mmCIF file of C-alpha atoms and ligand atoms in Angstrom:
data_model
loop_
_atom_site.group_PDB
_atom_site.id
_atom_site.type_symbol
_atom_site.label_atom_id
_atom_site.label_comp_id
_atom_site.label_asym_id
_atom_site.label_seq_id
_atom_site.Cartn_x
_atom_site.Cartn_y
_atom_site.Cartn_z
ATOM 1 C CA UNK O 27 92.244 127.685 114.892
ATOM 2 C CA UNK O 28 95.470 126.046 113.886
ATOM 3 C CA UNK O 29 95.924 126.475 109.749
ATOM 4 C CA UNK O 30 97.038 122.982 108.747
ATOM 5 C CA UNK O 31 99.057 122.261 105.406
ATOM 6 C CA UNK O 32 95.814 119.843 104.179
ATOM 7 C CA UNK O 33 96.908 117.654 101.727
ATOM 8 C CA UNK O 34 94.612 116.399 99.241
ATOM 9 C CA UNK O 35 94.394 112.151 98.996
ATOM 10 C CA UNK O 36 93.363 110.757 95.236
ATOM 11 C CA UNK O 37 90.666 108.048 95.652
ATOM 12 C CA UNK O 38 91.663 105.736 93.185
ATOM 13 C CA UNK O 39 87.986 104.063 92.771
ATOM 14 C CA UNK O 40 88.503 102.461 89.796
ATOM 15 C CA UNK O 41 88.797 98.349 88.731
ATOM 16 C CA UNK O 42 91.884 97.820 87.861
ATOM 17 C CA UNK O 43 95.269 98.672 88.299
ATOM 18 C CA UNK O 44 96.169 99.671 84.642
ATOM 19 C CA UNK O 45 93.645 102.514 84.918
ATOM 20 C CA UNK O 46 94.903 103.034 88.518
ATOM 21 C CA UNK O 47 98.589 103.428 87.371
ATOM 22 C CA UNK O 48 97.301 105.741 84.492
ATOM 23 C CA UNK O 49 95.589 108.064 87.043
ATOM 24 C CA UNK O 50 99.099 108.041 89.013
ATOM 25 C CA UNK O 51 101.083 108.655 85.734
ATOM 26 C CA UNK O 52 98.492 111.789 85.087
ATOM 27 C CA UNK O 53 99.396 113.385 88.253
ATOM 28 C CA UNK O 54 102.794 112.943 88.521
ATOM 29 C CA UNK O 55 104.312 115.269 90.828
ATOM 30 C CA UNK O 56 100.682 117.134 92.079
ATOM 31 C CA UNK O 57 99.742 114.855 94.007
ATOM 32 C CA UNK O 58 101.802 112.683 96.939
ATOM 33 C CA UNK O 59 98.731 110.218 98.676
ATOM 34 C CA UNK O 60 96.652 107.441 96.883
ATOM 35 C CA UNK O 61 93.739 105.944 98.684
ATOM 36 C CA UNK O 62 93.190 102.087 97.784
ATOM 37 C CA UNK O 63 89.609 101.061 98.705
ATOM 38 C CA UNK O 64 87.877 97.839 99.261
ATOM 39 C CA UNK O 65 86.708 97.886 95.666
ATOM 40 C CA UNK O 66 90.461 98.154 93.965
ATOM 41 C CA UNK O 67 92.398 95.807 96.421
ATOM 42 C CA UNK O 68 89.731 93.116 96.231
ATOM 43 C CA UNK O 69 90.496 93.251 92.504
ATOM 44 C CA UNK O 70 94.151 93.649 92.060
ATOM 45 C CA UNK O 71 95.439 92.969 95.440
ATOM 46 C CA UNK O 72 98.492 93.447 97.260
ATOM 47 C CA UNK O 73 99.906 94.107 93.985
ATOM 48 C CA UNK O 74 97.982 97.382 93.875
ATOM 49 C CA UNK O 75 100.076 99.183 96.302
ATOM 50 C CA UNK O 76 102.933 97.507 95.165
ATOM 51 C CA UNK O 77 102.430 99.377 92.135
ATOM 52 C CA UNK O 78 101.521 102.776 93.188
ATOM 53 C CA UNK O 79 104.476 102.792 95.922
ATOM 54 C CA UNK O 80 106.533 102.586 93.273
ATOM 55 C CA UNK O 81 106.304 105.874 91.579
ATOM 56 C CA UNK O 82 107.449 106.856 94.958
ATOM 57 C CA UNK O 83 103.856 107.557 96.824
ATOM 58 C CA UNK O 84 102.071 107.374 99.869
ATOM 59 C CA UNK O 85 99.385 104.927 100.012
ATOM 60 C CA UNK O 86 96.036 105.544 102.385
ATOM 61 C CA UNK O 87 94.805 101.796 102.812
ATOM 62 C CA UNK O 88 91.585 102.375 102.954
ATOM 63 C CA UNK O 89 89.511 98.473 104.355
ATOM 64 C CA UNK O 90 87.816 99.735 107.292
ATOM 65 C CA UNK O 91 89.100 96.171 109.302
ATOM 66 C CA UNK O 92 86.768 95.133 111.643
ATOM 67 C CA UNK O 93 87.645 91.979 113.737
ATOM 68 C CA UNK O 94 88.517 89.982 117.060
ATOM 69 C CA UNK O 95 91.796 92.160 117.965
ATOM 70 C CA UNK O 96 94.194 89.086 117.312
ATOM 71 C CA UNK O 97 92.920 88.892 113.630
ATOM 72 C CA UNK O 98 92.898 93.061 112.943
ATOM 73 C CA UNK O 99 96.972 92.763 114.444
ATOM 74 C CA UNK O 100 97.557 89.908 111.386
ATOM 75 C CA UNK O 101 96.031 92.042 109.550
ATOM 76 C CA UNK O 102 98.073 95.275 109.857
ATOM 77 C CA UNK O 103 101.406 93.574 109.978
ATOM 78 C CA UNK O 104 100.523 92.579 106.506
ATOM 79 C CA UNK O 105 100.081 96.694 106.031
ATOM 80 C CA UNK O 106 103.619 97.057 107.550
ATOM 81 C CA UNK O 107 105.148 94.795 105.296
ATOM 82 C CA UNK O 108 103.541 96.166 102.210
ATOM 83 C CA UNK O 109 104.586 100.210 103.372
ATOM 84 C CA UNK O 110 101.176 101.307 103.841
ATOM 85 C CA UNK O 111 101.588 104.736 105.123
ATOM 86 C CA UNK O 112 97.878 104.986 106.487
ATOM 87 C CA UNK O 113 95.045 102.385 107.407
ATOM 88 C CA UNK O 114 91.766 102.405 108.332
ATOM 89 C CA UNK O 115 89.826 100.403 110.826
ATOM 90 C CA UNK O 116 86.175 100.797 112.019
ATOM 91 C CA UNK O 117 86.011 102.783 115.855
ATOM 92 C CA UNK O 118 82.920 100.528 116.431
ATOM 93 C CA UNK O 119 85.240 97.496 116.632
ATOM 94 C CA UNK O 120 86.119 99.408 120.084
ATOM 95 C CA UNK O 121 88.705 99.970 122.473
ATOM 96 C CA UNK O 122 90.598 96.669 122.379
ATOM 97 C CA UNK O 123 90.639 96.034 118.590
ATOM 98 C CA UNK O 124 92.045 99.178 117.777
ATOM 99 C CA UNK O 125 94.574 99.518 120.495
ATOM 100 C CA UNK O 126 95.701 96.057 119.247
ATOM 101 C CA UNK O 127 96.011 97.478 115.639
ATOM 102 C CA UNK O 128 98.345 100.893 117.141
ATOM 103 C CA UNK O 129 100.817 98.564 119.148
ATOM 104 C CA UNK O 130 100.937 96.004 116.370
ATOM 105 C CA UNK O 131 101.760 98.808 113.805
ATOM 106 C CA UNK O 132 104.480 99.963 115.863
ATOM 107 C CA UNK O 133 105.956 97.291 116.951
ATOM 108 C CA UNK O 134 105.743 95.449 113.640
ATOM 109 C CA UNK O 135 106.893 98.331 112.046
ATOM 110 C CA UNK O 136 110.187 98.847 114.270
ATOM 111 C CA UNK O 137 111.302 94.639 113.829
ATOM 112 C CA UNK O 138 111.001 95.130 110.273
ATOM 113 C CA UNK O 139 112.987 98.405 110.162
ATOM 114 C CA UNK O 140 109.676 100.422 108.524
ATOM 115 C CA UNK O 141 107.825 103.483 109.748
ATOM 116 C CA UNK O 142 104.617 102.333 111.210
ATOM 117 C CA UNK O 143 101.571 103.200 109.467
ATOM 118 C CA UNK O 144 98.845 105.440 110.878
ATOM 119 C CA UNK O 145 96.019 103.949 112.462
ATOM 120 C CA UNK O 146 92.771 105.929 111.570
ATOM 121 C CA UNK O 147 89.333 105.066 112.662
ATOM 122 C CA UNK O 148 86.167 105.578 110.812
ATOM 123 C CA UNK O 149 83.346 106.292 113.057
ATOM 124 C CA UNK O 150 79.827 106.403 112.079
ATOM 125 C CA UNK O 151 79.395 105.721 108.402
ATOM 126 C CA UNK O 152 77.431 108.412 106.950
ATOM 127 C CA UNK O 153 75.546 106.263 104.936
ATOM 128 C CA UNK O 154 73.536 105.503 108.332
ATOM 129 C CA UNK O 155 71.609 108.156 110.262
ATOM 130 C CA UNK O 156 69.823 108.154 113.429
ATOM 131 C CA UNK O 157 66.056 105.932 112.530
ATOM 132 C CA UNK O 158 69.146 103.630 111.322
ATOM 133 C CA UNK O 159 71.363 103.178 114.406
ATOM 134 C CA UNK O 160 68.134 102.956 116.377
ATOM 135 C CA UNK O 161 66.464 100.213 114.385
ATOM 136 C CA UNK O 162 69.891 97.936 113.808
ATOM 137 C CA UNK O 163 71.264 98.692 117.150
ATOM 138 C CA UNK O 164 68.620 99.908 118.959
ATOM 139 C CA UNK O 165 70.447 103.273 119.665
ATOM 140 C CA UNK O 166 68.290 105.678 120.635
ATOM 141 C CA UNK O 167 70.788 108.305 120.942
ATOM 142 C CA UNK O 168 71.775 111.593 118.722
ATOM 143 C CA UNK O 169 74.276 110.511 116.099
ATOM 144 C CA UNK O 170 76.165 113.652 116.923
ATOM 145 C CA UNK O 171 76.687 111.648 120.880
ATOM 146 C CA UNK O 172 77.589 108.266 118.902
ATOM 147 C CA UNK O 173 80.405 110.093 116.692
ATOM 148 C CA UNK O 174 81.883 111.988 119.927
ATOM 149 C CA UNK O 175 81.683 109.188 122.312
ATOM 150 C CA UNK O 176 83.818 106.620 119.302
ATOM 151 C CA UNK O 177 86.016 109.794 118.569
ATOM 152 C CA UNK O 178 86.850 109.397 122.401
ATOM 153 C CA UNK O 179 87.309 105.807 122.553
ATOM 154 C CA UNK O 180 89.741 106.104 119.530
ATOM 155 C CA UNK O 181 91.382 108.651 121.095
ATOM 156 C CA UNK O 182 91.459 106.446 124.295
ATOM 157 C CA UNK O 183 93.327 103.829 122.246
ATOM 158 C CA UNK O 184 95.532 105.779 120.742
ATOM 159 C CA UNK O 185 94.835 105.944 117.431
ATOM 160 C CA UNK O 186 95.906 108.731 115.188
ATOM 161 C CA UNK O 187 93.106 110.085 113.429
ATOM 162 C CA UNK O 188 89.347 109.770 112.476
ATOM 163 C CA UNK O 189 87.607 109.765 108.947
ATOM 164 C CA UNK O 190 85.092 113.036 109.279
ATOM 165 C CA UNK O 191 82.563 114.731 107.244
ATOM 166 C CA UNK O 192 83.732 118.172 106.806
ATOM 167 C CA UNK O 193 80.357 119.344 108.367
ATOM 168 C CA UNK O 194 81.771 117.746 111.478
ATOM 169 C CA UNK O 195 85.263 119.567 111.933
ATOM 170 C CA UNK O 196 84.743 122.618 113.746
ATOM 171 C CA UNK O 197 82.887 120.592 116.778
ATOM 172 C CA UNK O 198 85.587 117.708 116.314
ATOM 173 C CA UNK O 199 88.287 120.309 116.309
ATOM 174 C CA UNK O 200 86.351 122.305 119.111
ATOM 175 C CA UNK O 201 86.104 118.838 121.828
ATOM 176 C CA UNK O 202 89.211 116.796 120.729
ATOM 177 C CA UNK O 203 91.763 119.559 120.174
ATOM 178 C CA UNK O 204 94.091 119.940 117.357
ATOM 179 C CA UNK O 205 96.424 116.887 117.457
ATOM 180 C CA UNK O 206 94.149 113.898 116.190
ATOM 181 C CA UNK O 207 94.711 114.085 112.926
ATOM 182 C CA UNK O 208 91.275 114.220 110.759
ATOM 183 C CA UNK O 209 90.739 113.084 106.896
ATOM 184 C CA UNK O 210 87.468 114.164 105.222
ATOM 185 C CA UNK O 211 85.981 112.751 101.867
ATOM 186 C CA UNK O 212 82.699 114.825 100.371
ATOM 187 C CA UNK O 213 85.112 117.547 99.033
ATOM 188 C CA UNK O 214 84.025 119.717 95.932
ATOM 189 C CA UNK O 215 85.438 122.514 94.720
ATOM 190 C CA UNK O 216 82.697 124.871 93.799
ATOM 191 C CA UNK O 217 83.291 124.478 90.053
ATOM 192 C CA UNK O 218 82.609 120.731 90.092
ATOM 193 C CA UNK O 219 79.648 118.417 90.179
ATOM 194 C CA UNK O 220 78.385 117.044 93.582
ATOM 195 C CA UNK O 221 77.901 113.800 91.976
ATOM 196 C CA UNK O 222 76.376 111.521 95.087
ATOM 197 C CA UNK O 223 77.698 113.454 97.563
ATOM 198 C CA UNK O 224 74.801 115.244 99.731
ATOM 199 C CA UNK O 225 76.304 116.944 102.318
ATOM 200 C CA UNK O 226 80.269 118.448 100.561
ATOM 201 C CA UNK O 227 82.478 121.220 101.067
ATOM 202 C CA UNK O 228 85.365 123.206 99.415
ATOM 203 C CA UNK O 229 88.653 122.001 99.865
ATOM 204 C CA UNK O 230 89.399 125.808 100.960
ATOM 205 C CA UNK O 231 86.628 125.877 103.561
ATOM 206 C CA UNK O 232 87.671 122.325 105.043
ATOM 207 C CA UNK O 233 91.255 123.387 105.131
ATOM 208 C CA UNK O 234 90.128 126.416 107.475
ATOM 209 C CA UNK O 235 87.538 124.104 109.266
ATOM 210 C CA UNK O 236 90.926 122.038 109.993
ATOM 211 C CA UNK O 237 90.876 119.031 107.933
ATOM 212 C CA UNK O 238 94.422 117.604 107.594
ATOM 213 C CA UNK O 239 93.487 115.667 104.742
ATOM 214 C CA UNK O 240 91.170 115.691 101.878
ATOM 215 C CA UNK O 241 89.903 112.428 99.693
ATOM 216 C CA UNK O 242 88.675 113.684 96.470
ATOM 217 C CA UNK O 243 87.830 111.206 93.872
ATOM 218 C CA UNK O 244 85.392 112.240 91.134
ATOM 219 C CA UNK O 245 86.221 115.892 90.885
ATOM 220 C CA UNK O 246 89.697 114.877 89.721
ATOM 221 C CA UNK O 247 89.595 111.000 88.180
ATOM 222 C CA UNK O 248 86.166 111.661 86.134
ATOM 223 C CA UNK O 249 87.691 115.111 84.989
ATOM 224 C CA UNK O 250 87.982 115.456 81.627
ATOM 225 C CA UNK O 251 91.670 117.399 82.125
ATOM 226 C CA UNK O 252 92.482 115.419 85.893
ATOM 227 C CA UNK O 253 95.967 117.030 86.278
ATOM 228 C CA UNK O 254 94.397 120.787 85.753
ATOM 229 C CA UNK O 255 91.751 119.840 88.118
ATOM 230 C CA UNK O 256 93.994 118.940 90.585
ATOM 231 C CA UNK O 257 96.197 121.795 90.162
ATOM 232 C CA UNK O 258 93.325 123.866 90.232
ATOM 233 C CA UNK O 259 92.242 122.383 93.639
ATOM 234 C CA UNK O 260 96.038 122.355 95.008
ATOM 235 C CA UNK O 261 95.799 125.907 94.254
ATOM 236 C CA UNK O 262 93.057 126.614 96.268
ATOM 237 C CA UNK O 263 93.971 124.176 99.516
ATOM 238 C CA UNK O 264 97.377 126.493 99.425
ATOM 239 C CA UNK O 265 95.427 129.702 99.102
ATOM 240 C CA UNK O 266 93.093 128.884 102.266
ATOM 241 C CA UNK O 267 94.105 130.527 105.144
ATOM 242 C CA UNK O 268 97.058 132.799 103.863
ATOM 243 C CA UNK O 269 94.322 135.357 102.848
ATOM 244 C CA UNK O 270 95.070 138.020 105.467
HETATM 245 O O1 C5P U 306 84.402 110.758 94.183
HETATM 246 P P1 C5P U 306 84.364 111.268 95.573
HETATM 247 O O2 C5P U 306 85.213 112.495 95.805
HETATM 248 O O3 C5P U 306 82.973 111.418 96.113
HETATM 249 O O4 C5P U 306 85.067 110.099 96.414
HETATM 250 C C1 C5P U 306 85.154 110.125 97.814
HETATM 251 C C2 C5P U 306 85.861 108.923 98.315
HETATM 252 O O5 C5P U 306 85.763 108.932 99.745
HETATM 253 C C3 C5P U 306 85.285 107.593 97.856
HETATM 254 O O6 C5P U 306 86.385 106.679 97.759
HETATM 255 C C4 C5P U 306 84.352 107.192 98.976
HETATM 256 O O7 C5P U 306 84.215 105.798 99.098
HETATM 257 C C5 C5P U 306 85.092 107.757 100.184
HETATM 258 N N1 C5P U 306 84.247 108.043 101.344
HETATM 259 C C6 C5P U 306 83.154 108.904 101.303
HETATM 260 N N2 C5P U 306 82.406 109.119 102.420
HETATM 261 C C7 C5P U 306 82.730 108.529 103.567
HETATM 262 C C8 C5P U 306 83.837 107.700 103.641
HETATM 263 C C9 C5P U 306 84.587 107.466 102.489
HETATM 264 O O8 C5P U 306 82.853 109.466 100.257
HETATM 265 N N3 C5P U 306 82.019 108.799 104.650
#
């Protein structure tokens, strides 16, 4: 297995952009990638990555869109135009919707003279399991044979990446090869609390399990020292792998 440089994302999950701008402020040089959620954005707005692209950073968009294709392509030129660097939308708005969002954020992103942001798919959320997809959708399938068959239909579309548990990787990794680039939240370093998270992972383990990306939130924004926590954690991401 391919040892990938795994670079840890900061979930900014808070309500409002002063404490958001603290958090980046904090951090300073440690850490390069913000994720903006639902929660943030519907608060402050575009303004939020205005703000965070600022102190020079890459923002991970994260709004799961889910839409007729024509809609999702409005949707991620507005991404363009604010420099998102990442997006996500959901794979179960299929083939279509999400090939839509890859051409429009490359050919939005070439008029305006940007770099196009990456298209990333979430798959099945893991809030649902299988008595779940069976009752709502009447799926009666293993949820491992939902993830792989979206994973293949985003692949189809060319999207670049997935959202993944970290329990997932090695059997993502194993069927889809080592180019789709995978993100995986439920991180925790051993020496932090698991907080909601059921099924987590150190960042070292789901660096060698090939995660390209990490979203952390907690462990580092509820910390009571965030930039030692994150230093802490960068130390162990660079650590992973170069053992032998
Ligand atoms: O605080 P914590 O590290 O658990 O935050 C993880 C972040 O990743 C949160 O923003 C959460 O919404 C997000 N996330 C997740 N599980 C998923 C998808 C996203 O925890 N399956």
């Amino acid at each position: 297995m391919k040892i990938r440089k795994c670079t840890p994302i900061v979930a900014l999950d808070v309500t409002d952009l002063d404490s958001a701008v603290s958090i980046v402020n904090i951090l300073g040089g440690s850490i390069s990638w913000y994720k903006i959620g639902s929660v943030l954005f519907t608060k402050e707005g575009p303004s939020a990555v205005e703000a965070i692209k600022k102190f020079g950073k890459n923002i991970f968009l994260d709004l799961k869109f889910y839409d007729i294709p024509n809609t999702v392509a409005g949707a991620v030129k507005q991404c363009v135009r604010l420099g998102v660097d990442m997006l996500t939308v959901h794979a179960s708005g299929g083939k279509n919707m999400i090939e839509r969002a890859v051409e429009t954020s490359k050919e939005y992103a070439e008029k305006e003279g940007g770099n196009p942001p990456k298209i990333i798919a979430v798959t099945v959320l893991t809030s649902f399991d299988e008595n779940d997809l069976k009752d709502d959708f009447g799926l009666n399938a293993p949820l491992e044979d939902i993830t792989k068959k979206l994973v293949s239909v985003v692949m189809q579309a060319g999207a670049d990446g997935i959202v993944a548990s970290p329990n997932e990787l090695k059997m993502l990794r194993k069927i889809f090869g080592e180019d789709l680039t995978i993100i995986t939240p439920g991180v925790r370093p051993v020496w932090s609390q698991k907080s909601d998270q059921k099924r987590v992972m150190a960042p070292a383990q789901a660096k060698k399990d090939g995660s390209d990306f990490l979203v952390i939130g907690r462990p580092i924004i509820a910390s009571t020292n965030p930039k030692k926590s994150a230093e802490k954690i960068l130390d162990e991401i660079r650590k992973a792998g170069n053992e032998q």
